[in-house]
Amino acid sequence: MSVAQTVLKDTFGYDAFRGQQQAVIDSVIAGADALVIMPTGGGKSLCYQIPSLVREGCGVVISPLIALMQDQVDALKELGIRAGFLNSTQAAADSYAIENALVTGELDLLYIAPERLSQPRTVNLLQQARISLFAIDEAHCVSQWGHDFRADYLRLHHLAEAFPSVPRMALTATADARTQQEIIERLCIQQAKAFVAGFDRPNICYQIELKQQPKQQLLRFIKERHSEDSGIVYCLSRKKTEDIAAWLTAQGFTALPYHAGMPYETRALHQQRFLREEKVIIVATIAFGMGIDKPDVRFVAHLDLPKSIEAYYQETGRAGRDAEPANAWMVYGLEDVIKLREMMGSAVGGTEEKNEFKRVEHQKLESMLGLCEITSCRRHALLHYFGDESPAQCGNCDMCKNPAETWDGTEASQKAISCAYRTDQRFGVNHLIDVLSGANTEKIKQFAHQKLSVYGIGKELNKVQWRSVYRQLIARNFLQVDFANFNRILLTENCRPILKGEASIELRKDVVQKTALRKSSANTKAILDQHKTDLWELLRECRLDLAQAKGVPPYVVFHDSVLMQMVEELPSSIAHFSRLSGVGQKKCDQYASAFIAVIQEYADKKKNSIMTSGELSPTVDETYRLISSGETPEAIATQRQLALSTIYTHISQLIRFSKVELSDVVKLTQSELHQIEGVFVECGLMDEMAKLKPAYDGLAEAYSYSVLRCVHADFVRRL
């Protein structure tokens, strides 16, 4: 077994590398530069973390995600990795401590913002230390044509001059061929080996609906498929994020707005709540999401059209990082096309560079519109855009599950184009539809449009259908909108063959009320049968307890996939627990006893147990011995080097078997006890197998699961 494989198993708890991970890692360990394109959730971070641990010195990770650095570092420390960060949010004393650790060789990984590397002091600091590699994360930010351009990334080419012998890696999930070349040139990594792992996210189901009543459509989508899940809703404007968040809250969801115009403290709080709590929906502008490492985001919804396929791919990619089923849902309509094109403005009238930028922007929008209007597999079209080959049908998008109907729209298109032409290209869509429909409006009378040959020739279609025709013609660039002149509709050169009858056109039939897709099992709980759901909930409660005690998000303790393995395998020993995928040595030492105790307690409670119930396990018996000798739970946790929540899980078992009195270990007033027990009664938590989440929520999270577990054990014992 290689050194890299040993680190993979002992530190990260995985038996084997995925995809091109090993090839990347071996290349960088050997000292080569690398360009790494991997989809979100594909394991990019391991590609620089493991070489940083294997090579001599400290790996420097350059990331624009200042607000997330603390969580990233906390997660690494949980694995036993010596990690730190330097950014503008730190106190001077904390920065000094990290700088000292770097210079004295006491750091494995250092996270740093790109703007800090433009400071000579920072470069001098790094030159005093032994640097094992530079990992430039979110490398697509260097692209001036991209949706996430950061000017500070342009200065990172200086690393080649200042640290000529240190390997440099550029990593991103989102880069087409043009962006990849730009990354190589601007970061001066011409000798880098490129590792392109593909762009497919097979666990994500893509769905795009016609925008009709967007708020109600969003509500239906969440209620039907994600009522118990965390998700992200993207909106184009700051005001809309606040309006939608307030509206979802009124519908009974925990929804928080996030945009760049909010105070930093509020943004940070909302981000932390999203990361650390369950069933939180964040409603955000594109200011939110890059680098978010929350693995159990089950859906990403768009209420407005993204500006490019790159933006759409990256934003939807924040769902399902744990490889479990997830949904990418969007509503789209004519107003999106008009709004985005208006925001982009004209492609002419500036410098040559600005004009080229505008042209690229418009090309990217055209590709995005094409994805929305397509009648074949969306995943195939999405991957084709990035140069990835894939089957013609994926089976996991709306077009594959509910194929769109098309119709010969040639005659209707000729009428729509002719109407714009006959009215001198001076009017918007609504007026043109009135003319085609033969409406009797004041505006038609004012301009005598009732006398035109096109007046009333479109009565075979209703106004909604004509709006669909115009939307598709604009999306395909047969017509365009003149934003500077009241959104009047203009003809393009592309429409000439259709108007002259030299070409035909197929249009899609819009479904007024989309038939729901087959209900997706886009949450981990749905994958479990009812027999195992109770244990799943208990393990989640245990994880939340441990996470709160550590001050980290629950997924930093263990991902849902690890909890699922516990449910399936029911590990009853440390040795068995250590073999679970995703359980490294340090996490096994820290947490195995707590989860094994929960599994043991569950098995003991359950009639016809799935495990043999009987005497207390040796670890619970040891806690009993120490409690009996007068030790406090805190002292026992310290002495045994176990989490406090683990000790309280042991104690709840001892209380249930009448070996320990509740009052000896949990100090609550009679009033508090009555309040807690009253909530147990209100929530119907009257048996040993009851899930305590309703009580935890009902008591406004005032008491930890550890305390509630002990009180509940005593409560049920006395029934």
XYZ file of C-alpha atoms in Angstrom:
719
model
C 0.000 0.000 0.000
C 1.388 3.421 -0.991
C 1.804 6.279 1.473
C -1.099 8.106 -0.193
C -3.380 5.069 0.194
C -2.392 4.733 3.845
C -3.318 8.381 4.460
C -6.592 7.852 2.585
C -7.552 4.979 4.892
C -6.128 6.080 8.240
C -7.009 9.778 8.057
C -10.084 9.922 5.816
C -11.477 6.424 6.344
C -11.809 5.403 2.673
C -10.563 2.143 1.188
C -10.030 3.275 -2.398
C -9.611 6.374 -4.529
C -12.329 7.427 -6.966
C -11.940 8.225 -10.645
C -8.751 10.150 -11.369
C -7.965 11.028 -7.751
C -4.986 8.690 -7.466
C -3.488 9.841 -10.770
C -3.738 13.490 -9.677
C -2.343 12.792 -6.212
C 0.593 10.711 -7.471
C 1.478 13.396 -10.026
C 1.445 16.229 -7.474
C 3.349 14.200 -4.869
C 6.020 13.764 -7.554
C 6.212 17.565 -7.848
C 4.230 18.252 -11.036
C 1.747 21.066 -11.654
C -1.861 20.042 -12.329
C -5.127 21.357 -13.748
C -7.981 19.442 -12.105
C -11.545 19.644 -13.438
C -13.857 17.524 -11.286
C -17.585 17.805 -10.652
C -18.781 19.046 -7.285
C -18.793 16.116 -4.885
C -16.177 14.325 -6.978
C -13.446 14.564 -4.352
C -11.339 17.537 -5.514
C -10.254 18.461 -1.994
C -8.549 15.091 -1.437
C -6.422 15.834 -4.501
C -4.558 18.555 -2.604
C -5.122 17.455 0.992
C -3.359 14.102 0.657
C -0.289 15.477 -1.209
C -0.054 18.181 1.472
C 0.136 15.461 4.131
C 2.580 13.300 2.178
C 4.985 15.975 0.900
C 7.280 17.777 3.287
C 5.974 21.154 4.441
C 2.607 22.896 4.487
C 0.077 22.923 1.658
C -1.316 26.396 0.914
C -4.910 26.459 -0.310
C -5.892 29.697 -2.049
C -9.632 30.192 -1.761
C -11.997 33.175 -2.162
C -14.326 31.723 0.477
C -13.346 33.690 3.578
C -16.666 33.064 5.337
C -16.223 29.282 5.039
C -12.583 28.948 6.058
C -13.366 28.367 9.732
C -15.674 25.451 8.915
C -13.163 23.990 6.453
C -10.403 24.141 9.049
C -12.656 22.714 11.782
C -13.515 19.762 9.546
C -9.820 19.039 8.935
C -9.001 19.271 12.630
C -11.713 16.675 13.283
C -9.641 14.354 11.086
C -6.488 15.069 13.075
C -4.984 17.349 10.417
C -3.089 20.436 11.593
C -4.924 23.149 9.686
C -5.284 26.908 9.971
C -6.352 29.955 7.980
C -5.348 33.573 7.521
C -7.936 36.161 6.535
C -9.215 39.614 7.420
C -11.800 38.356 9.942
C -9.175 37.117 12.419
C -7.966 38.807 15.562
C -4.305 39.831 15.430
C -3.347 37.305 18.113
C -4.939 34.442 16.159
C -3.163 35.483 12.961
C 0.162 35.628 14.783
C -0.355 32.132 16.220
C -1.062 30.696 12.765
C 1.903 32.510 11.208
C 4.174 31.165 13.935
C 2.852 27.619 13.435
C 3.496 27.925 9.696
C 7.090 29.081 10.079
C 7.904 26.470 12.748
C 6.531 23.606 10.652
C 3.469 22.889 12.792
C 0.863 23.197 10.019
C -0.199 20.664 7.392
C -2.643 22.936 5.534
C -3.111 26.704 5.421
C -6.148 28.381 3.834
C -5.585 31.893 2.552
C -7.547 34.401 0.442
C -6.094 35.412 -2.974
C -6.010 39.128 -2.122
C -3.660 38.394 0.776
C -1.062 37.022 -1.622
C -0.786 40.444 -3.268
C 0.755 41.719 -0.018
C 4.589 41.474 0.067
C 4.428 40.645 3.789
C 2.441 37.466 3.074
C 4.825 36.348 0.334
C 7.780 36.951 2.672
C 6.028 34.909 5.375
C 5.506 31.969 3.019
C 9.141 32.164 1.889
C 10.205 31.648 5.509
C 8.274 28.363 5.640
C 8.546 25.031 3.839
C 5.656 24.986 1.341
C 4.641 21.593 -0.057
C 2.243 22.864 -2.735
C -0.123 25.647 -3.778
C -3.723 24.614 -4.464
C -5.674 27.336 -6.274
C -9.287 26.406 -5.577
C -12.237 27.736 -7.616
C -9.692 28.437 -10.363
C -12.410 29.460 -12.842
C -12.471 32.784 -10.936
C -9.440 33.792 -13.023
C -11.545 33.864 -16.190
C -12.582 37.355 -17.225
C -15.316 35.780 -19.357
C -16.685 33.825 -16.410
C -19.567 34.399 -14.020
C -17.348 34.393 -10.907
C -14.422 36.557 -12.047
C -12.158 37.781 -9.214
C -9.432 40.266 -10.157
C -7.152 39.043 -7.344
C -6.787 35.704 -9.139
C -4.979 37.477 -11.997
C -2.059 38.213 -9.658
C -1.500 34.566 -8.732
C 0.837 34.027 -11.688
C 3.516 35.619 -9.472
C 3.654 32.352 -7.513
C 5.583 30.814 -10.405
C 8.349 33.398 -9.945
C 8.377 33.520 -6.140
C 8.165 29.723 -5.613
C 9.580 28.112 -8.785
C 10.112 24.666 -7.229
C 6.702 24.353 -5.518
C 4.010 22.458 -7.468
C 0.847 24.417 -8.226
C -2.620 22.990 -8.726
C -5.612 24.749 -10.255
C -8.922 23.121 -9.320
C -12.509 23.821 -10.347
C -15.782 22.076 -11.105
C -16.826 24.513 -13.821
C -14.679 25.227 -16.863
C -15.388 24.736 -20.546
C -12.471 24.362 -22.992
C -12.041 28.128 -23.363
C -11.957 28.677 -19.591
C -9.518 25.792 -19.090
C -7.087 27.396 -21.524
C -7.505 30.760 -19.821
C -6.725 29.193 -16.426
C -3.522 27.653 -17.793
C -2.337 30.902 -19.379
C -3.260 33.334 -16.604
C -1.861 31.162 -13.799
C 1.295 30.305 -15.786
C 0.876 26.545 -15.461
C 1.638 25.704 -19.092
C 3.451 22.529 -18.021
C 0.537 21.313 -15.909
C -0.979 17.952 -16.657
C -4.741 18.260 -17.182
C -7.070 15.887 -15.359
C -10.631 16.312 -16.612
C -12.871 13.919 -14.724
C -16.054 14.822 -16.567
C -18.998 16.967 -15.582
C -21.805 14.487 -15.019
C -23.711 14.549 -11.719
C -25.874 11.440 -12.251
C -27.662 11.770 -8.907
C -29.174 15.154 -9.839
C -32.521 15.191 -11.648
C -32.900 18.275 -13.878
C -36.339 19.819 -14.380
C -37.363 23.106 -16.035
C -40.999 24.245 -15.950
C -42.831 27.001 -17.775
C -43.126 29.963 -15.410
C -46.808 30.571 -14.619
C -47.328 31.211 -10.895
C -43.745 30.846 -9.695
C -44.386 31.093 -5.957
C -47.123 28.482 -6.074
C -45.029 26.265 -8.341
C -42.122 26.499 -5.892
C -44.395 25.688 -2.960
C -45.810 22.655 -4.741
C -42.316 21.423 -5.620
C -41.029 21.749 -2.038
C -44.154 20.336 -0.384
C -44.392 17.344 -2.702
C -40.748 16.359 -2.705
C -38.699 18.231 -0.112
C -40.818 19.132 2.899
C -38.199 17.713 5.299
C -35.059 18.777 3.432
C -32.471 21.518 3.207
C -32.291 23.392 -0.081
C -31.285 26.565 -1.918
C -33.619 28.859 -3.865
C -31.892 31.283 -6.260
C -33.415 34.629 -7.271
C -32.043 37.403 -9.467
C -32.746 40.383 -7.177
C -32.017 41.095 -3.525
C -35.582 42.218 -2.859
C -36.961 39.001 -4.301
C -34.808 36.863 -1.988
C -36.280 38.632 1.030
C -39.844 38.435 -0.311
C -39.616 34.717 -1.134
C -37.918 33.883 2.194
C -40.665 35.703 4.109
C -43.352 33.978 2.044
C -41.877 30.488 2.570
C -41.603 31.217 6.294
C -45.302 32.104 6.315
C -45.964 28.712 4.678
C -44.310 26.955 7.632
C -40.751 26.468 6.366
C -37.517 27.716 7.906
C -36.367 30.034 5.112
C -33.588 32.624 5.356
C -32.589 35.309 2.813
C -28.982 35.867 1.741
C -27.576 38.588 -0.510
C -24.582 40.929 -0.677
C -26.614 43.935 0.500
C -27.264 42.440 3.939
C -25.001 43.262 6.913
C -22.059 40.865 7.138
C -23.176 39.635 10.558
C -26.639 38.714 9.243
C -25.213 36.928 6.202
C -22.791 34.999 8.391
C -25.575 34.009 10.806
C -27.854 32.783 8.019
C -25.015 30.835 6.432
C -24.136 29.222 9.755
C -27.759 28.262 10.390
C -27.976 26.697 6.941
C -24.796 24.694 7.537
C -25.493 23.624 11.114
C -29.250 23.142 11.256
C -31.473 20.723 9.391
C -34.437 21.518 7.146
C -33.273 25.097 6.469
C -33.956 26.698 3.073
C -31.681 29.550 2.019
C -33.154 32.009 -0.514
C -30.245 33.755 -2.180
C -28.745 35.678 -5.025
C -25.672 34.229 -6.716
C -23.650 35.781 -3.848
C -24.317 32.532 -1.966
C -23.041 29.051 -2.487
C -19.499 28.860 -3.831
C -17.574 26.416 -1.682
C -20.563 25.431 0.456
C -19.601 21.963 1.650
C -22.986 20.932 3.054
C -23.394 17.431 1.610
C -27.122 16.930 2.237
C -28.593 19.798 0.191
C -31.425 17.909 -1.475
C -32.586 20.546 -3.939
C -31.585 23.714 -5.749
C -34.426 25.788 -7.208
C -34.167 28.727 -9.606
C -36.976 31.267 -9.756
C -35.016 33.269 -12.329
C -32.893 32.215 -15.257
C -29.097 32.037 -14.703
C -26.957 34.031 -17.144
C -25.069 31.027 -18.481
C -24.877 27.247 -18.475
C -21.699 27.547 -16.378
C -23.616 29.434 -13.689
C -26.533 26.984 -13.878
C -24.205 23.977 -13.633
C -22.296 25.375 -10.682
C -25.400 26.491 -8.778
C -27.318 23.245 -9.321
C -24.152 21.343 -8.422
C -24.544 22.472 -4.813
C -27.249 19.827 -4.443
C -26.452 16.216 -3.653
C -22.758 16.464 -2.822
C -23.226 13.227 -0.850
C -24.102 11.412 -4.118
C -27.643 10.725 -2.883
C -30.624 11.685 -5.109
C -31.198 15.439 -5.468
C -33.281 17.766 -7.636
C -32.389 20.805 -9.746
C -35.673 22.604 -10.480
C -36.278 25.846 -12.362
C -39.135 27.928 -13.740
C -38.509 29.904 -16.908
C -40.521 32.292 -19.064
C -40.416 35.078 -21.626
C -39.865 37.709 -18.938
C -36.588 35.991 -17.970
C -35.256 36.352 -21.498
C -36.224 40.018 -21.674
C -34.880 40.821 -18.208
C -31.486 39.169 -18.700
C -30.919 40.602 -22.151
C -31.817 44.035 -20.843
C -29.323 43.631 -17.975
C -26.602 42.648 -20.400
C -27.282 45.644 -22.607
C -26.076 46.177 -26.111
C -23.062 44.343 -27.495
C -21.698 47.459 -29.185
C -20.688 50.986 -28.244
C -17.671 50.392 -26.000
C -14.036 49.404 -26.319
C -13.164 46.376 -28.414
C -12.521 44.368 -25.244
C -15.872 45.375 -23.731
C -17.689 44.568 -26.948
C -16.061 41.137 -27.057
C -17.080 40.570 -23.438
C -20.683 41.487 -24.295
C -20.667 39.167 -27.295
C -19.450 36.268 -25.152
C -22.107 37.085 -22.539
C -24.816 36.970 -25.179
C -23.499 33.692 -26.586
C -23.605 32.150 -23.132
C -27.171 33.359 -22.599
C -28.192 31.889 -25.975
C -26.817 28.514 -24.844
C -28.754 28.763 -21.586
C -31.960 29.576 -23.452
C -31.317 26.615 -25.725
C -31.093 24.315 -22.705
C -34.468 25.603 -21.485
C -36.235 25.166 -24.820
C -34.711 21.809 -25.750
C -37.075 18.874 -26.299
C -34.457 16.146 -25.846
C -32.422 15.026 -22.803
C -31.271 17.997 -20.714
C -28.296 16.162 -19.212
C -27.024 15.223 -22.668
C -27.238 18.881 -23.774
C -25.634 20.112 -20.550
C -22.686 17.731 -20.813
C -22.291 18.349 -24.552
C -21.806 22.056 -23.772
C -18.742 21.158 -21.675
C -17.446 18.738 -24.302
C -18.541 15.615 -22.420
C -20.035 12.729 -24.360
C -23.050 10.988 -22.833
C -25.968 8.741 -23.839
C -28.750 10.399 -25.826
C -31.094 9.789 -22.887
C -30.125 9.852 -19.203
C -33.427 8.722 -17.658
C -33.059 11.307 -14.890
C -34.357 14.595 -16.283
C -37.816 15.915 -17.067
C -37.398 15.441 -20.816
C -36.528 11.761 -20.362
C -39.211 11.087 -17.756
C -41.970 13.166 -19.384
C -40.934 13.826 -23.014
C -42.101 17.148 -24.438
C -44.582 17.226 -27.281
C -43.719 19.303 -30.337
C -45.757 20.728 -33.187
C -45.095 22.235 -36.594
C -44.866 25.907 -35.682
C -43.886 27.143 -39.144
C -47.183 28.842 -40.016
C -47.633 30.300 -36.526
C -44.056 31.603 -36.611
C -44.646 33.227 -39.999
C -47.724 34.974 -38.591
C -45.857 36.109 -35.462
C -42.927 37.484 -37.480
C -45.203 39.095 -40.082
C -47.175 40.843 -37.354
C -43.992 42.423 -35.981
C -43.004 43.461 -39.518
C -46.434 44.860 -40.521
C -46.562 46.991 -37.352
C -43.184 48.501 -38.313
C -41.277 46.690 -35.537
C -42.463 49.335 -33.066
C -44.447 47.284 -30.532
C -44.004 44.752 -27.766
C -45.273 41.183 -27.492
C -48.579 41.977 -25.758
C -49.741 44.357 -28.487
C -48.673 41.974 -31.257
C -50.719 39.202 -29.650
C -53.726 41.534 -29.465
C -53.380 42.245 -33.200
C -53.107 38.548 -34.094
C -56.081 37.719 -31.849
C -58.267 40.429 -33.386
C -58.675 42.297 -30.103
C -60.564 45.596 -30.001
C -58.242 47.743 -27.864
C -57.752 51.502 -27.834
C -54.135 51.041 -28.891
C -55.171 49.034 -31.962
C -57.672 51.730 -32.919
C -55.127 54.508 -32.274
C -52.683 53.017 -34.799
C -55.405 51.625 -37.126
C -53.943 48.140 -36.797
C -57.397 46.619 -37.334
C -56.875 47.460 -41.021
C -53.677 45.402 -41.328
C -53.651 42.068 -43.179
C -52.345 40.341 -40.026
C -55.214 41.576 -37.854
C -57.169 38.609 -36.469
C -55.255 35.938 -38.427
C -54.145 34.150 -35.247
C -57.435 33.234 -33.586
C -56.585 29.514 -33.721
C -54.197 30.060 -30.776
C -55.000 31.666 -27.442
C -52.889 34.398 -25.840
C -50.882 31.953 -23.709
C -50.010 29.925 -26.801
C -48.990 33.026 -28.780
C -46.810 34.109 -25.872
C -45.114 30.712 -26.043
C -44.511 31.161 -29.793
C -42.902 34.561 -29.267
C -40.809 33.278 -26.347
C -39.400 30.447 -28.416
C -38.716 32.687 -31.416
C -36.866 35.165 -29.191
C -34.992 32.378 -27.387
C -33.836 30.981 -30.733
C -32.839 34.449 -31.958
C -35.357 34.685 -34.818
C -36.651 37.823 -33.106
C -35.022 40.177 -30.623
C -36.172 42.699 -28.027
C -35.205 46.389 -28.277
C -34.893 47.283 -24.576
C -34.048 50.920 -25.225
C -37.393 51.442 -26.974
C -40.155 49.978 -24.817
C -39.232 46.327 -25.490
C -40.369 46.490 -29.110
C -39.902 43.314 -31.148
C -37.382 43.428 -34.003
C -36.692 40.923 -36.762
C -33.254 39.323 -37.107
C -31.613 37.975 -40.264
C -32.263 34.450 -38.948
C -36.019 34.783 -39.499
C -35.814 35.389 -43.258
C -35.896 31.675 -44.337
C -38.955 31.030 -42.155
C -40.773 34.120 -43.368
C -40.123 33.153 -47.005
C -41.168 29.530 -46.477
C -37.659 28.214 -47.111
C -37.383 26.572 -43.679
C -39.727 24.950 -41.185
C -39.631 25.136 -37.405
C -40.720 22.735 -34.666
C -42.000 24.349 -31.473
C -42.592 22.698 -28.134
C -46.025 22.450 -26.562
C -46.032 24.123 -23.172
C -47.919 22.222 -20.498
C -50.096 24.621 -18.538
C -49.785 22.523 -15.387
C -46.798 20.246 -15.503
C -47.534 16.681 -14.544
C -45.426 15.916 -11.504
C -42.376 13.797 -12.147
C -42.244 10.438 -10.491
C -41.735 11.361 -6.874
C -37.998 11.272 -6.334
C -36.472 9.667 -3.282
C -34.317 12.744 -2.936
C -33.731 12.369 0.752
C -31.744 9.790 2.637
C -34.570 8.872 4.991
C -36.770 7.877 2.059
C -34.242 5.219 1.079
C -34.665 3.439 4.406
C -37.593 1.181 5.208
C -39.761 2.012 8.207
C -38.076 -0.689 10.280
C -34.814 1.260 10.172
C -36.121 4.822 10.251
C -36.302 4.942 14.054
C -32.626 4.072 14.403
C -31.767 6.568 11.660
C -33.443 9.353 13.656
C -31.662 8.324 16.863
C -28.298 8.383 15.101
C -29.047 11.847 13.701
C -29.909 13.055 17.203
C -26.620 11.653 18.484
C -24.723 13.329 15.637
C -26.389 16.688 16.329
C -25.501 16.391 20.007
C -21.855 15.687 19.211
C -21.728 18.480 16.615
C -23.186 21.063 19.001
C -20.709 20.068 21.683
C -17.881 20.580 19.177
C -19.353 23.725 17.611
C -19.285 22.264 14.094
C -21.961 21.409 11.485
C -23.406 17.873 11.865
C -21.895 16.677 8.569
C -18.408 17.412 9.939
C -18.977 14.636 12.489
C -20.212 12.173 9.838
C -22.012 12.411 6.502
C -25.440 10.849 6.108
C -23.837 8.039 4.110
C -21.906 6.935 7.208
C -25.093 6.953 9.308
C -26.764 4.827 6.633
C -23.955 2.303 6.917
C -24.509 2.206 10.686
C -28.206 1.499 10.129
C -27.410 -1.277 7.657
C -24.449 -2.894 9.431
C -25.265 -2.206 13.117
C -21.621 -2.117 14.273
C -21.344 -3.449 17.817
C -17.585 -3.108 18.289
C -14.902 -0.494 17.732
C -13.216 -2.777 15.196
C -16.404 -3.077 13.140
C -17.104 0.655 13.388
C -13.610 1.487 12.124
C -14.300 -0.454 8.913
C -17.170 1.824 7.879
C -16.333 3.886 4.793
C -15.636 7.482 5.800
C -14.493 6.641 9.345
C -10.842 7.555 9.874
C -8.815 6.680 12.955
C -9.339 9.934 14.851
C -13.082 10.008 14.255
C -13.318 6.384 15.285
C -11.508 7.175 18.537
C -13.739 10.187 19.178
C -17.178 8.992 18.182
C -17.435 5.211 17.874
C -18.516 4.642 21.477
C -21.322 7.210 21.236
C -22.891 5.713 18.126
C -22.377 2.110 19.238
C -24.146 2.989 22.498
C -27.123 4.385 20.558
C -27.281 1.245 18.397
C -27.033 -0.962 21.494
C -29.767 0.984 23.275
C -32.019 0.808 20.238
C -31.505 -2.941 19.944
C -32.169 -3.480 23.649
C -35.413 -1.508 23.486
C -36.787 -3.135 20.370
C -38.890 -6.217 20.817
C -37.699 -9.139 18.681
C -34.415 -7.290 18.617
C -32.283 -7.183 15.518
C -29.375 -7.704 17.910
C -29.194 -9.823 21.002
C -30.300 -7.791 24.004
C -29.144 -8.645 27.457
C -26.589 -7.350 29.889
C -25.049 -3.909 29.637
C -22.154 -3.597 27.221
C -18.671 -3.334 28.778
C -18.379 0.367 27.918
C -21.733 1.184 29.591
C -20.766 -0.972 32.554
C -17.546 1.036 32.965
C -19.531 4.284 33.016
C -21.810 2.726 35.663
C -18.787 1.835 37.795
C -17.469 5.397 37.659
C -20.899 6.966 38.306
C -21.305 4.689 41.316
C -17.959 5.869 42.671
C -19.190 9.476 42.617
C -17.640 10.738 39.378
C -19.553 13.383 37.381
C -20.424 12.802 33.713
C -17.929 15.530 32.759
C -15.152 13.872 34.753
C -15.959 10.470 33.259
C -15.861 11.888 29.727
C -12.447 13.417 30.410
C -11.108 10.317 32.126
C -12.321 7.941 29.414
C -11.529 10.351 26.563
C -15.067 10.063 25.240
C -17.534 12.728 24.150
C -19.813 13.951 26.924
C -22.843 13.013 24.821
C -21.544 9.423 24.717
C -21.464 9.290 28.502
C -25.015 10.652 28.684
C -26.149 7.965 26.238
C -24.683 5.385 28.629
C -26.445 7.094 31.540
C -29.825 7.008 29.784
C -29.473 3.225 29.524
C -28.530 2.990 33.202
C -31.577 5.081 34.146
C -33.836 2.859 32.060
C -32.521 -0.225 33.879
C -33.012 1.547 37.254
C -29.298 1.445 38.009
C -28.940 5.240 38.270
C -31.339 7.928 39.494
C -32.023 10.829 37.151
C -31.552 13.396 39.919
C -28.021 12.116 40.587
C -26.771 13.014 37.125
C -29.085 15.645 35.595
C -29.627 18.794 37.632
C -33.048 20.178 36.742
C -35.640 21.968 38.839
C -39.064 20.388 39.341
C -40.514 23.112 37.140
C -38.115 22.228 34.321
C -38.850 18.510 34.681
C -42.591 19.127 34.536
C -42.148 21.312 31.461
C -40.089 18.663 29.638
C -42.408 15.809 30.594
C -45.401 17.918 29.573
C -43.915 18.269 26.092
C -43.327 14.495 25.984
C -47.049 14.016 26.641
C -48.113 16.681 24.116
C -45.934 15.102 21.442
C -47.065 11.564 22.272
C -43.558 10.389 23.214
C -44.831 7.707 25.576
C -42.728 4.684 24.660
C -39.070 3.726 24.636
C -38.761 3.912 20.856
C -40.078 7.473 20.569
C -38.024 9.946 18.533
C -37.131 13.026 20.569
C -36.928 15.553 17.713
C -40.493 16.876 18.347
C -39.611 17.539 21.988
C -36.281 19.131 21.066
C -38.100 21.511 18.716
C -41.050 22.016 21.072
C -38.720 23.152 23.838
C -37.064 25.637 21.453
C -33.758 23.707 21.623
C -33.352 24.785 25.258
C -32.165 21.318 26.307
C -29.639 19.082 24.577
C -30.555 15.649 23.287
C -28.335 14.240 26.047
C -30.520 15.751 28.760
C -33.759 14.887 26.950
C -32.629 11.292 26.478
C -32.002 10.872 30.203
C -35.264 12.552 31.243
C -37.186 10.472 28.709
C -35.617 7.239 29.967
C -36.764 8.089 33.497
C -40.194 9.259 32.277
C -40.896 6.031 30.353
C -39.541 3.850 33.169
C -42.112 5.369 35.558
C -45.095 4.937 33.215
